mmCIF file of C-alpha atoms in Angstrom:
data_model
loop_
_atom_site.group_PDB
_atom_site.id
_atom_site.type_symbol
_atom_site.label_atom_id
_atom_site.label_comp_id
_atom_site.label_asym_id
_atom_site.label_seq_id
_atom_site.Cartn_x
_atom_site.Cartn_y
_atom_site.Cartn_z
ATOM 1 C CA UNK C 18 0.000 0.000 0.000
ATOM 2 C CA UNK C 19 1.182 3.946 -0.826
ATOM 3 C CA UNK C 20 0.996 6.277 1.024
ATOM 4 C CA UNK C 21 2.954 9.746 1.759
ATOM 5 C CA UNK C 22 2.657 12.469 4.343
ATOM 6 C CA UNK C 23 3.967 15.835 4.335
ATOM 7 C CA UNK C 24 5.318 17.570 7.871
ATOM 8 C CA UNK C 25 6.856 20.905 8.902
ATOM 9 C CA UNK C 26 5.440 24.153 10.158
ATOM 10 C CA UNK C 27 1.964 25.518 9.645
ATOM 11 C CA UNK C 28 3.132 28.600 10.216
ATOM 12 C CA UNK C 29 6.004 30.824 8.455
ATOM 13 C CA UNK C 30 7.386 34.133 9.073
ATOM 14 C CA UNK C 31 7.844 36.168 5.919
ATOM 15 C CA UNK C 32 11.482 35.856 4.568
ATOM 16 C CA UNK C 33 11.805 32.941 5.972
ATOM 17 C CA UNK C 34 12.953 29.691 4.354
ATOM 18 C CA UNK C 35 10.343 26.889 4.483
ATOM 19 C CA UNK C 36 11.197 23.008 5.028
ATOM 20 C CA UNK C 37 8.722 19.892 4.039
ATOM 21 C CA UNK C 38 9.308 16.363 4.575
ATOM 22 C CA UNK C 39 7.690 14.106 2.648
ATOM 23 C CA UNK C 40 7.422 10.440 4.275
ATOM 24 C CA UNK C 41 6.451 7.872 2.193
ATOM 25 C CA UNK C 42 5.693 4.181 1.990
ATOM 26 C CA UNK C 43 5.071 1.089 -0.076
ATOM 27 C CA UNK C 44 7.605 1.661 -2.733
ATOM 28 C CA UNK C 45 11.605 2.866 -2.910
ATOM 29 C CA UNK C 46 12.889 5.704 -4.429
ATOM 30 C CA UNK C 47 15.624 3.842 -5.253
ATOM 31 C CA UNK C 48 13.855 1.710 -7.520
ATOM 32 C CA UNK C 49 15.188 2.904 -11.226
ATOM 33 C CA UNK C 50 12.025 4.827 -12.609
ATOM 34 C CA UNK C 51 10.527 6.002 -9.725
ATOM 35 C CA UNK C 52 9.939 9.891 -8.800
ATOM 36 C CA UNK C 53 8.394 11.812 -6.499
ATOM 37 C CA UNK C 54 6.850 15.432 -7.058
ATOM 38 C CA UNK C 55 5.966 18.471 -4.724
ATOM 39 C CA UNK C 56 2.732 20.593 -6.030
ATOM 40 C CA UNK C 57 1.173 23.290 -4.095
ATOM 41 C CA UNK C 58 -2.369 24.699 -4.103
ATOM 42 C CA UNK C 59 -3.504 28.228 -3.099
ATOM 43 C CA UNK C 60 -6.296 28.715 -0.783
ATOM 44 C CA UNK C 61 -9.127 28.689 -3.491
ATOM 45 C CA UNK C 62 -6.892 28.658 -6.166
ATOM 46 C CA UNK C 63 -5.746 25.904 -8.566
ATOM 47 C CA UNK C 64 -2.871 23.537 -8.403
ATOM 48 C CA UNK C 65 0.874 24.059 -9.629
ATOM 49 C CA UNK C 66 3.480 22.211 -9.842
ATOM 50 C CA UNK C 67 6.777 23.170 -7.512
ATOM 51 C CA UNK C 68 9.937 19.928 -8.295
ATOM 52 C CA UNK C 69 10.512 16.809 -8.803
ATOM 53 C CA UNK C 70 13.344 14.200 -7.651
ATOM 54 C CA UNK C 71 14.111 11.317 -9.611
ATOM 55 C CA UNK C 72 15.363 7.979 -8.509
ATOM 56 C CA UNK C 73 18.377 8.399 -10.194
ATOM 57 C CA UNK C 74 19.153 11.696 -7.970
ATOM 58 C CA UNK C 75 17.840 13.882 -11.061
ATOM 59 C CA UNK C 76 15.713 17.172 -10.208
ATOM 60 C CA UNK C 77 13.421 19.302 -12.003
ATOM 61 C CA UNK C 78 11.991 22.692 -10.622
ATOM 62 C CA UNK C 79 9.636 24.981 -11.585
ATOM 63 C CA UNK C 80 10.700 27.650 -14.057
ATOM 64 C CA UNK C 81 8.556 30.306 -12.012
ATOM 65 C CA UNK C 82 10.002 29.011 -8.825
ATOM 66 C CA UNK C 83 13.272 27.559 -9.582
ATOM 67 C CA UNK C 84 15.371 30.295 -7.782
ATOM 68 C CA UNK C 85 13.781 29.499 -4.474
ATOM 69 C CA UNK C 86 13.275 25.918 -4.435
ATOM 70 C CA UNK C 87 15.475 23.093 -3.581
ATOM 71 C CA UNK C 88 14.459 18.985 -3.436
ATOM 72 C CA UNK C 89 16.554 16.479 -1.946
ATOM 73 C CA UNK C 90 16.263 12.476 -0.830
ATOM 74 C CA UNK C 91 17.390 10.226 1.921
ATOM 75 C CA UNK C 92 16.185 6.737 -0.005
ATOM 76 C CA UNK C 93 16.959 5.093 3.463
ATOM 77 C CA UNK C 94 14.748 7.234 5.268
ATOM 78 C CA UNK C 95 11.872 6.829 2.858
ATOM 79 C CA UNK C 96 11.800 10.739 2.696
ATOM 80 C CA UNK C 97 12.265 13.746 0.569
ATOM 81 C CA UNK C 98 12.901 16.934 1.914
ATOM 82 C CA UNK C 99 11.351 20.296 -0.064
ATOM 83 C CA UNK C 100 12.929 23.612 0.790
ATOM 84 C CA UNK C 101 11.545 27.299 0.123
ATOM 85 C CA UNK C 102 13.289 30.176 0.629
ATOM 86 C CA UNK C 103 12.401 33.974 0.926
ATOM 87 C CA UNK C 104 8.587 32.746 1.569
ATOM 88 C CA UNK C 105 6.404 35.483 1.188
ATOM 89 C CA UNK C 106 2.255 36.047 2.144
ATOM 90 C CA UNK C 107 1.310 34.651 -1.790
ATOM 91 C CA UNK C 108 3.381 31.038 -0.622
ATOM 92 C CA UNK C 109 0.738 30.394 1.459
ATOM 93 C CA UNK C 110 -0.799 27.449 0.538
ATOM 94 C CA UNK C 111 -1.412 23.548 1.259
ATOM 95 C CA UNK C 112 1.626 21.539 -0.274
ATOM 96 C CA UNK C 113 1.321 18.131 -1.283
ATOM 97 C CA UNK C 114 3.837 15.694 -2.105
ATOM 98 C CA UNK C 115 2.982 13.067 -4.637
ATOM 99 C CA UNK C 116 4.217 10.072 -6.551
ATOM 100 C CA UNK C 117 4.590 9.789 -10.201
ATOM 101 C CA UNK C 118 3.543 6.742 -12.023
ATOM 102 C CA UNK C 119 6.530 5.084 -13.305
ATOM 103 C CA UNK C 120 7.094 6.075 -17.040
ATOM 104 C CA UNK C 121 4.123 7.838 -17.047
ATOM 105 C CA UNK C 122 3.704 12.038 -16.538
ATOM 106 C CA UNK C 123 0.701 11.711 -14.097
ATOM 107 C CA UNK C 124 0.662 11.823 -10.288
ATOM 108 C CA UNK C 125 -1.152 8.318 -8.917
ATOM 109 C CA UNK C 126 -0.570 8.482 -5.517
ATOM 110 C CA UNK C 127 -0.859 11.863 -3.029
ATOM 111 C CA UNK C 128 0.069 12.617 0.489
ATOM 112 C CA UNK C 129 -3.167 14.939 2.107
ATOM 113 C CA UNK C 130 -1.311 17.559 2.381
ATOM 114 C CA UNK C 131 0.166 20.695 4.762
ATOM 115 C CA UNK C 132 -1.477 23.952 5.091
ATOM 116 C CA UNK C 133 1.608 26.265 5.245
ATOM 117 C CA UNK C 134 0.541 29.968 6.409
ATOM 118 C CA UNK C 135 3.014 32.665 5.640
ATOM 119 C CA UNK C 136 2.074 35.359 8.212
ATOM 120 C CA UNK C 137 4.008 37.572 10.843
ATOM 121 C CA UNK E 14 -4.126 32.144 -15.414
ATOM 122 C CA UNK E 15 -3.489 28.385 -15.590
ATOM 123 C CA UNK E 16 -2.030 27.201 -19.037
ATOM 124 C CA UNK E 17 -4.993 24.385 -19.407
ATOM 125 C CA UNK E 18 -8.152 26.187 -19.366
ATOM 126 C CA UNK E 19 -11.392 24.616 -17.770
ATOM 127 C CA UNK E 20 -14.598 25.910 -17.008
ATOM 128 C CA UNK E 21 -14.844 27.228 -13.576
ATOM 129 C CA UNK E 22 -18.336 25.363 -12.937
ATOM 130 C CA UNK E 23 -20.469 23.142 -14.446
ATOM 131 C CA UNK E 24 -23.905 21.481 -12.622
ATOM 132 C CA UNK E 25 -26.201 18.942 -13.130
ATOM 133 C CA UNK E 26 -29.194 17.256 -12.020
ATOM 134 C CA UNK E 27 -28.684 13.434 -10.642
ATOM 135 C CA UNK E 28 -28.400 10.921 -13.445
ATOM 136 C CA UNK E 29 -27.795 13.263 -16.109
ATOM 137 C CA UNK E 30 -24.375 13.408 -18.091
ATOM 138 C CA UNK E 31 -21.618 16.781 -17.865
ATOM 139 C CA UNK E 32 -18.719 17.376 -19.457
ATOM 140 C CA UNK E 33 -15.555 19.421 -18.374
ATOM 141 C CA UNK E 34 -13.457 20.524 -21.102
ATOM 142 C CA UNK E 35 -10.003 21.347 -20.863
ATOM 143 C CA UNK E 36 -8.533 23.913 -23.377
ATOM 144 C CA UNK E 37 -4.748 23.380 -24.324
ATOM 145 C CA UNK E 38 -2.308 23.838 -27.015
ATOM 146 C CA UNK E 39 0.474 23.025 -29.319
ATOM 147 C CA UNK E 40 3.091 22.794 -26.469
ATOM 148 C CA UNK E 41 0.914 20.126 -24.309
ATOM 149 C CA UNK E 42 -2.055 18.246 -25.786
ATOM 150 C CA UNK E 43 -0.533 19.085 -29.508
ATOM 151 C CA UNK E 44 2.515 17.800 -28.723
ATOM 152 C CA UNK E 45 1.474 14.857 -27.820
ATOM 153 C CA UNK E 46 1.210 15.583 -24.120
ATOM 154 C CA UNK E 47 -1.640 13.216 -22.642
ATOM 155 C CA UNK E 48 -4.276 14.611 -20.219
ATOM 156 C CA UNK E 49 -4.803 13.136 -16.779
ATOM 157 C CA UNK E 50 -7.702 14.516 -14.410
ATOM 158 C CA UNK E 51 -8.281 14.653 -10.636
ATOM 159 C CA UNK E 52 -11.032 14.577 -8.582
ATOM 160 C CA UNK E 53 -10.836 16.924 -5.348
ATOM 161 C CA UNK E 54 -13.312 16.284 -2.779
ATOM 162 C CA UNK E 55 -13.942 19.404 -0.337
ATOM 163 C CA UNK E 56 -10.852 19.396 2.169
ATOM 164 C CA UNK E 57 -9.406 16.414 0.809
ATOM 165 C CA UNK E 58 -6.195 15.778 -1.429
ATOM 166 C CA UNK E 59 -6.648 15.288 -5.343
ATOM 167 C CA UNK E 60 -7.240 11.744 -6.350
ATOM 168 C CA UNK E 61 -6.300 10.051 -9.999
ATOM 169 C CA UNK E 62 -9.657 9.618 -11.811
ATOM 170 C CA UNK E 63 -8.430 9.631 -15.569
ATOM 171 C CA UNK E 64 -4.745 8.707 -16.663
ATOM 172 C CA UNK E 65 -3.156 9.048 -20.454
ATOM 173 C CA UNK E 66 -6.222 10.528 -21.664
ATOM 174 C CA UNK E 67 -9.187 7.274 -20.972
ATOM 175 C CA UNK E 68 -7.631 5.349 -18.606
ATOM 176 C CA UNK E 69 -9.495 4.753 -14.960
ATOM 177 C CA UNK E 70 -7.451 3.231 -12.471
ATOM 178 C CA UNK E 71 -8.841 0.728 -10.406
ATOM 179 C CA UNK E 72 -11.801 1.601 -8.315
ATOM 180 C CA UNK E 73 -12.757 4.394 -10.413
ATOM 181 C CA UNK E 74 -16.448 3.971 -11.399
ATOM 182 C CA UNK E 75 -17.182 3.568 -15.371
ATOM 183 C CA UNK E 76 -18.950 6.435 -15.419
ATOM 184 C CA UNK E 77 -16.152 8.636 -15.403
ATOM 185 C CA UNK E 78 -14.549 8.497 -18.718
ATOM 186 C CA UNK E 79 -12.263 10.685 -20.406
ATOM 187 C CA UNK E 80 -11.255 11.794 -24.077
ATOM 188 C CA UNK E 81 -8.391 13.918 -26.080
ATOM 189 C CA UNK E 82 -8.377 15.356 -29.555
ATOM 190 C CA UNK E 83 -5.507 18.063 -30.853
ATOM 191 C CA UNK E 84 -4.884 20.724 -28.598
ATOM 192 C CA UNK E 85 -8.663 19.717 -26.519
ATOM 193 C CA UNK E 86 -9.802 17.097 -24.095
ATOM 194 C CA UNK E 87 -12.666 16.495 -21.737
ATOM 195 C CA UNK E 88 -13.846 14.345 -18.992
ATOM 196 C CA UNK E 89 -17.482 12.774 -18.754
ATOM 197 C CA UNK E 90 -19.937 12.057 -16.169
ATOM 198 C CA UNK E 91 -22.731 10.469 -16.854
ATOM 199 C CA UNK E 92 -25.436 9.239 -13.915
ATOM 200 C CA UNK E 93 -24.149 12.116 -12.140
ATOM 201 C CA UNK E 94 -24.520 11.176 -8.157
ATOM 202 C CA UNK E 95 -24.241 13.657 -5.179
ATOM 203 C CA UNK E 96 -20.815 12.369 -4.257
ATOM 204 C CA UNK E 97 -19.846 13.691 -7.706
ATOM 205 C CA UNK E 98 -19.704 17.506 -6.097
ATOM 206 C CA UNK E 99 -16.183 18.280 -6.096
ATOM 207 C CA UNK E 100 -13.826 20.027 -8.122
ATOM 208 C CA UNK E 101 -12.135 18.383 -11.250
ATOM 209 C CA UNK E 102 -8.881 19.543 -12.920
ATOM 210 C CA UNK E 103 -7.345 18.396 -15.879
ATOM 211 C CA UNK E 104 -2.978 18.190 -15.834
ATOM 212 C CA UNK E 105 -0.606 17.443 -18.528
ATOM 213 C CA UNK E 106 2.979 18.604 -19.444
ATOM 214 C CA UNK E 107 3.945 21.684 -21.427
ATOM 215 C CA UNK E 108 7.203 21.408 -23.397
ATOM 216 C CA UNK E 109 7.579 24.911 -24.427
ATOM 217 C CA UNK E 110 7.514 25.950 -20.601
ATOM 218 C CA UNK E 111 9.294 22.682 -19.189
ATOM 219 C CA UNK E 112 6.381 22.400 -16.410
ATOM 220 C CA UNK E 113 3.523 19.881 -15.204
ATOM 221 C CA UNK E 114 0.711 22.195 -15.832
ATOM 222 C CA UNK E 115 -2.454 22.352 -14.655
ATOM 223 C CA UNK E 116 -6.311 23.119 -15.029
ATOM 224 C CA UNK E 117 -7.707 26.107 -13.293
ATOM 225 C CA UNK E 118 -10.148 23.970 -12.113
ATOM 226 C CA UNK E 119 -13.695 22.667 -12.134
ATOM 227 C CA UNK E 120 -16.852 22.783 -9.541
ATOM 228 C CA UNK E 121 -19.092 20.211 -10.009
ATOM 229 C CA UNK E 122 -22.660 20.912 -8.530
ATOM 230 C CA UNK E 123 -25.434 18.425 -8.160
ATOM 231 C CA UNK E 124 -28.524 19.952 -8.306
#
């Protein structure tokens, strides 16, 4: 069985750098074709993608984002660690973490989520 | 402004059939790009409905089905039931920007 659950602070101070954990189960990251993805969602608003971390040790960002955003792995934790720095009022959002199907461009399993506030 | 553009509501009575459209272009559906969709439920995470355009995954009723043609696809519900009331969106992959894009987003209402 997958599943994947996101941790770290609900709330952020503005300039602050943010840190997720995503802690998954029921498959490795290690496993050649596997990849994991962060994606965020506004209050109200619509979904966007942030990264991605590859088995392989690969990583993809955002082009909007890609300044701020950093994605790493510990395969022998079972976790993958998002970082955001300089977060400002418009981060605020719930983050999800979610798997990608292997060889495929869609997301099949997702973690329910942390709502981050960015607030002083 | 989301790069895949859907409806932001569409309603029905129960039993009847909607459709969600999603709105792309040369640089996602047109280049070949499938479209997935995702079914939110209020205060819940999304959840796979539709994969590579008309695929369901397992334990996905077969009412929900899904279609692609050029830069356009949809997704279908037909016997629309109350837990249907959520919000849809469509995703695919835009080469020109190098990003997993997304749907604005759909509201499903069940009259």
């Amino acid at each position: 069985q997958v599943t994947l659950k996101e941790s770290g602070p609900a709330l952020v101070q503005p300039t602050q750098t943010l840190t997720l954990t995503c802690t998954f189960s029921g498959f490795s990251l290690s496993s050649s074709g596997m990849r994991l993805t962060w994606i965020r969602q506004s209050p109200g608003k619509a979904l966007q993608w942030l990264a991605r971390i590859d088995w392989d040790d690969d990583k993809f960002y955002s082009r909007s984002l890609k300044t701020r955003l950093t994605v790493s792995k510990d395969s022998s934790k079972n976790q993958v660690v998002l970082t955001m720095t300089n977060m400002g009022p418009v981060d605020t959002a719930t983050y999800f973490c979610a798997r990608i199907r292997d060889g495929g461009y869609f997301f099949d399993y997702w973690g329910q989520g942390i709502l981050v506030t960015v607030s002083s | 402004q989301s790069v895949l553009t859907q409806p932001p509501s569409v309603s029905g009575a129960p039993g009847q059939r909607v459709t969600i459209s999603c709105s792309g272009s040369s640089s996602n559906f047109g280049a070949g790009y499938d479209v997935h969709w995702y079914q939110q439920l209020p205060g819940t995470a999304p959840k796979l409905l539709i994969y590579d355009n008309n695929n369901r995954p397992s334990g996905v009723p077969d009412r929900f089905s899904g279609s692609k043609s050029g830069t356009s696809a949809s997704l279908a519900i037909t016997g629309l039931r109350a837990e249907d009331e959520a919000d849809y969106y469509c995703q695919s992959y835009d080469t020109s920007l190098s990003d997993w894009v997304f749907g604005g987003g759909t509201k499903v209402t069940v009259l």
